[in-house]
Amino acid sequence: MATKLETWSPTSWRTRDVAQSPHWPDTSALQRVENELATKPPLVFAGEARRLTSHLADVAEGRAFLLQAGDCAESFHDSGADAIRDKLKVILQMAVALTYGSGVPVVKVGRIAGQFAKPRSQTEETIDGVTLEAFRGHIVNDEPFEEEARRPDPTRMLQAYHQSVSTLNLLRAFTKGGFADLSRVHAWNQQFVVETIEGKRFSAIADDIERALRFMKACGIDLDRESSLHEVDFYTSHEALILPYEQAFVRQDSLSGDWFDTSAHMLWIGDRTRQRDGAHVEFLRGVKNPLGLKVGPSMTPRELVELVDVLSPENEPGRLTLVCRLGHDNVARLLAPLIEAVRDAGQRVVWACDPMHGNTINAASGRKTRRFDDVLSEVEQFFGVHHQLGTWAGGLHIELTGDDVTECLGGGRGVVEGDLETNYTTMCDPRLNASQSLDLAFRVAEFLQN
Ligand code: PEP
Ligand code: CO
């Protein structure tokens, strides 16, 4: 069912409704920033994005698993090396737990080096009769409830770019420069994780891996020459929410003539900006990067098939990942009809599960939190439904941090409501801490194996 589409250009989104747009007070300042960003070097190259698409094609075809993970929102106040390293450690640990437990290769994508913008349910906030713009992430404004802080400031986009550059630079160094070497697998286990059940389980795997490496070496295999033992492919992603920013990074690939959004390898459309005729769908349909589409409980099977058709008109496997975030009490009812509709339309996609965004609750204290058991339940049901339908449960999309935070309840070391205040540092949604993340990875490895 090919949909007739108007000609796409990097600016064609501007004729559409832009959901979730900040109320920029000074459009000429915005224009100046856009012009400046457009002269900057790209963050990623077309060839890298194409390579990720081909890895994701393996996922779409049931030969690999996608792990997409990172912060809900990156912060301008937290740009140091340690936070980046620790997030990477957890993701590498999860990937090892998943691969070791299931034998399935894992494609690693961070919500990192550009994940600065947040869609909001309430676009304004009113306290004591004063109404200000909601906090929309550091790429737009700042958190304190003060007029100056909340006023959208386009120069923040420049800062977001520079922080993305330095984050990505470090990630490239870590993943290609020795830190991700499998012989260092023990070093990814952080001090506060080592003593937990998950940490011990991870240490046991790390011992096994070291033994296997020693064995191969003793057999005369030249391990130094096996680059896959010493470096990992790690890709970046973020929600493509602030379109003036994204447009500034659109470049035409000199090899293929295709357009790429060079702000990240993979970009996704959030559940609040996925209108078929809206600006975000219009913008992303024209760039060749692999795309994600969040699928929330209000998505109908028909709408989904239409969106897949618009976003992946060539039906190339790896092009589109459907990130389902239905909520643990909705999956059983809503997921199967969505999968069946896409399958019956012959559409080739990656199915991933985001068990975070449909399971946010308020604790008695008013803190936003998530129960590990709800998160796990959504993932387990996601695997169950795919198993029944004979389709491939291809990925996990989660919000985590490498810090020992107390933002989600249960799992790992069993955070309880009274612990939430101990170390609650997220700027937006509650994230899994390192041991909860590892706990989840071990369980997902079991689902994968079955
Ligand atoms: C997110 O991934 O941080 C997010 C806001 O998700 P969603 O669009 O699914 O609500
Ligand atoms: Co979030």
mmCIF file of N, CA, C and O in Angstrom, residues 51-66 104-107 317-319 349-350 392 394:
data_model
loop_
_atom_site.group_PDB
_atom_site.id
_atom_site.type_symbol
_atom_site.label_atom_id
_atom_site.label_comp_id
_atom_site.label_asym_id
_atom_site.label_seq_id
_atom_site.Cartn_x
_atom_site.Cartn_y
_atom_site.Cartn_z
ATOM 1 N N ARG A 51 26.150 1.253 8.381
ATOM 2 C CA ARG A 51 26.618 0.030 9.033
ATOM 3 C C ARG A 51 25.662 -0.384 10.154
ATOM 4 O O ARG A 51 25.349 -1.559 10.330
ATOM 5 N N LEU A 52 25.179 0.609 10.895
ATOM 6 C CA LEU A 52 24.205 0.286 11.943
ATOM 7 C C LEU A 52 22.931 -0.293 11.316
ATOM 8 O O LEU A 52 22.368 -1.262 11.828
ATOM 9 N N THR A 53 22.492 0.287 10.210
ATOM 10 C CA THR A 53 21.306 -0.276 9.539
ATOM 11 C C THR A 53 21.536 -1.746 9.201
ATOM 12 O O THR A 53 20.654 -2.576 9.395
ATOM 13 N N SER A 54 22.752 -2.072 8.746
ATOM 14 C CA SER A 54 22.969 -3.475 8.374
ATOM 15 C C SER A 54 23.008 -4.376 9.611
ATOM 16 O O SER A 54 22.526 -5.499 9.581
ATOM 17 N N HIS A 55 23.541 -3.868 10.736
ATOM 18 C CA HIS A 55 23.469 -4.661 11.980
ATOM 19 C C HIS A 55 22.008 -4.847 12.403
ATOM 20 O O HIS A 55 21.613 -5.907 12.880
ATOM 21 N N LEU A 56 21.227 -3.774 12.245
ATOM 22 C CA LEU A 56 19.813 -3.864 12.652
ATOM 23 C C LEU A 56 19.020 -4.769 11.708
ATOM 24 O O LEU A 56 18.008 -5.355 12.111
ATOM 25 N N ALA A 57 19.505 -4.897 10.480
ATOM 26 C CA ALA A 57 18.856 -5.849 9.572
ATOM 27 C C ALA A 57 19.017 -7.265 10.119
ATOM 28 O O ALA A 57 18.101 -8.092 10.037
ATOM 29 N N ASP A 58 20.166 -7.549 10.721
ATOM 30 C CA ASP A 58 20.355 -8.859 11.371
ATOM 31 C C ASP A 58 19.343 -9.047 12.497
ATOM 32 O O ASP A 58 18.841 -10.141 12.726
ATOM 33 N N VAL A 59 19.083 -7.945 13.220
ATOM 34 C CA VAL A 59 18.096 -8.030 14.303
ATOM 35 C C VAL A 59 16.708 -8.287 13.710
ATOM 36 O O VAL A 59 15.973 -9.171 14.164
ATOM 37 N N ALA A 60 16.372 -7.528 12.662
ATOM 38 C CA ALA A 60 15.044 -7.689 12.050
ATOM 39 C C ALA A 60 14.837 -9.124 11.583
ATOM 40 O O ALA A 60 13.728 -9.647 11.625
ATOM 41 N N GLU A 61 15.935 -9.751 11.167
ATOM 42 C CA GLU A 61 15.813 -11.105 10.626
ATOM 43 C C GLU A 61 16.072 -12.194 11.660
ATOM 44 O O GLU A 61 16.211 -13.373 11.326
ATOM 45 N N GLY A 62 16.141 -11.776 12.942
ATOM 46 C CA GLY A 62 16.199 -12.774 14.011
ATOM 47 C C GLY A 62 17.577 -13.339 14.294
ATOM 48 O O GLY A 62 17.705 -14.384 14.931
ATOM 49 N N ARG A 63 18.628 -12.650 13.839
ATOM 50 C CA ARG A 63 19.982 -13.172 14.051
ATOM 51 C C ARG A 63 20.778 -12.387 15.083
ATOM 52 O O ARG A 63 21.931 -12.702 15.361
ATOM 53 N N ALA A 64 20.195 -11.327 15.618
ATOM 54 C CA ALA A 64 20.911 -10.519 16.608
ATOM 55 C C ALA A 64 19.884 -9.835 17.496
ATOM 56 O O ALA A 64 18.675 -9.876 17.222
ATOM 57 N N PHE A 65 20.385 -9.198 18.560
ATOM 58 C CA PHE A 65 19.514 -8.536 19.525
ATOM 59 C C PHE A 65 20.000 -7.107 19.716
ATOM 60 O O PHE A 65 21.204 -6.841 19.742
ATOM 61 N N LEU A 66 19.070 -6.168 19.829
ATOM 62 C CA LEU A 66 19.416 -4.753 20.006
ATOM 63 C C LEU A 66 19.327 -4.371 21.479
ATOM 64 O O LEU A 66 18.312 -4.609 22.126
ATOM 65 N N VAL A 104 23.471 -14.968 21.362
ATOM 66 C CA VAL A 104 23.018 -14.093 20.277
ATOM 67 C C VAL A 104 23.866 -12.813 20.303
ATOM 68 O O VAL A 104 24.051 -12.220 21.360
ATOM 69 N N PRO A 105 24.401 -12.381 19.144
ATOM 70 C CA PRO A 105 25.175 -11.127 19.133
ATOM 71 C C PRO A 105 24.299 -9.934 19.499
ATOM 72 O O PRO A 105 23.110 -9.901 19.163
ATOM 73 N N VAL A 106 24.902 -8.952 20.164
ATOM 74 C CA VAL A 106 24.143 -7.807 20.637
ATOM 75 C C VAL A 106 24.619 -6.525 19.939
ATOM 76 O O VAL A 106 25.811 -6.220 19.939
ATOM 77 N N VAL A 107 23.700 -5.796 19.339
ATOM 78 C CA VAL A 107 23.983 -4.505 18.721
ATOM 79 C C VAL A 107 23.802 -3.448 19.808
ATOM 80 O O VAL A 107 22.743 -3.361 20.422
ATOM 81 N N PRO A 317 14.970 -4.061 5.718
ATOM 82 C CA PRO A 317 15.143 -4.477 7.110
ATOM 83 C C PRO A 317 16.277 -3.692 7.768
ATOM 84 O O PRO A 317 17.303 -3.446 7.135
ATOM 85 N N GLY A 318 16.080 -3.274 9.017
ATOM 86 C CA GLY A 318 17.088 -2.491 9.726
ATOM 87 C C GLY A 318 16.780 -1.003 9.685
ATOM 88 O O GLY A 318 17.252 -0.240 10.516
ATOM 89 N N ARG A 319 15.991 -0.589 8.735
ATOM 90 C CA ARG A 319 15.644 0.831 8.616
ATOM 91 C C ARG A 319 14.817 1.296 9.829
ATOM 92 O O ARG A 319 15.010 2.374 10.345
ATOM 93 N N VAL A 349 10.508 -5.091 10.133
ATOM 94 C CA VAL A 349 10.940 -4.143 11.168
ATOM 95 C C VAL A 349 11.652 -4.885 12.291
ATOM 96 O O VAL A 349 11.574 -6.104 12.391
ATOM 97 N N VAL A 350 12.320 -4.111 13.126
ATOM 98 C CA VAL A 350 12.833 -4.634 14.396
ATOM 99 C C VAL A 350 11.764 -4.346 15.450
ATOM 100 O O VAL A 350 11.241 -3.226 15.519
ATOM 101 N N TRP A 392 10.205 -12.334 16.092
ATOM 102 C CA TRP A 392 11.448 -12.201 16.863
ATOM 103 C C TRP A 392 11.387 -10.992 17.796
ATOM 104 O O TRP A 392 11.273 -9.852 17.324
ATOM 105 N N GLY A 394 13.162 -8.566 19.299
ATOM 106 C CA GLY A 394 14.509 -8.215 18.858
ATOM 107 C C GLY A 394 15.303 -7.249 19.709
ATOM 108 O O GLY A 394 16.504 -7.096 19.494
#
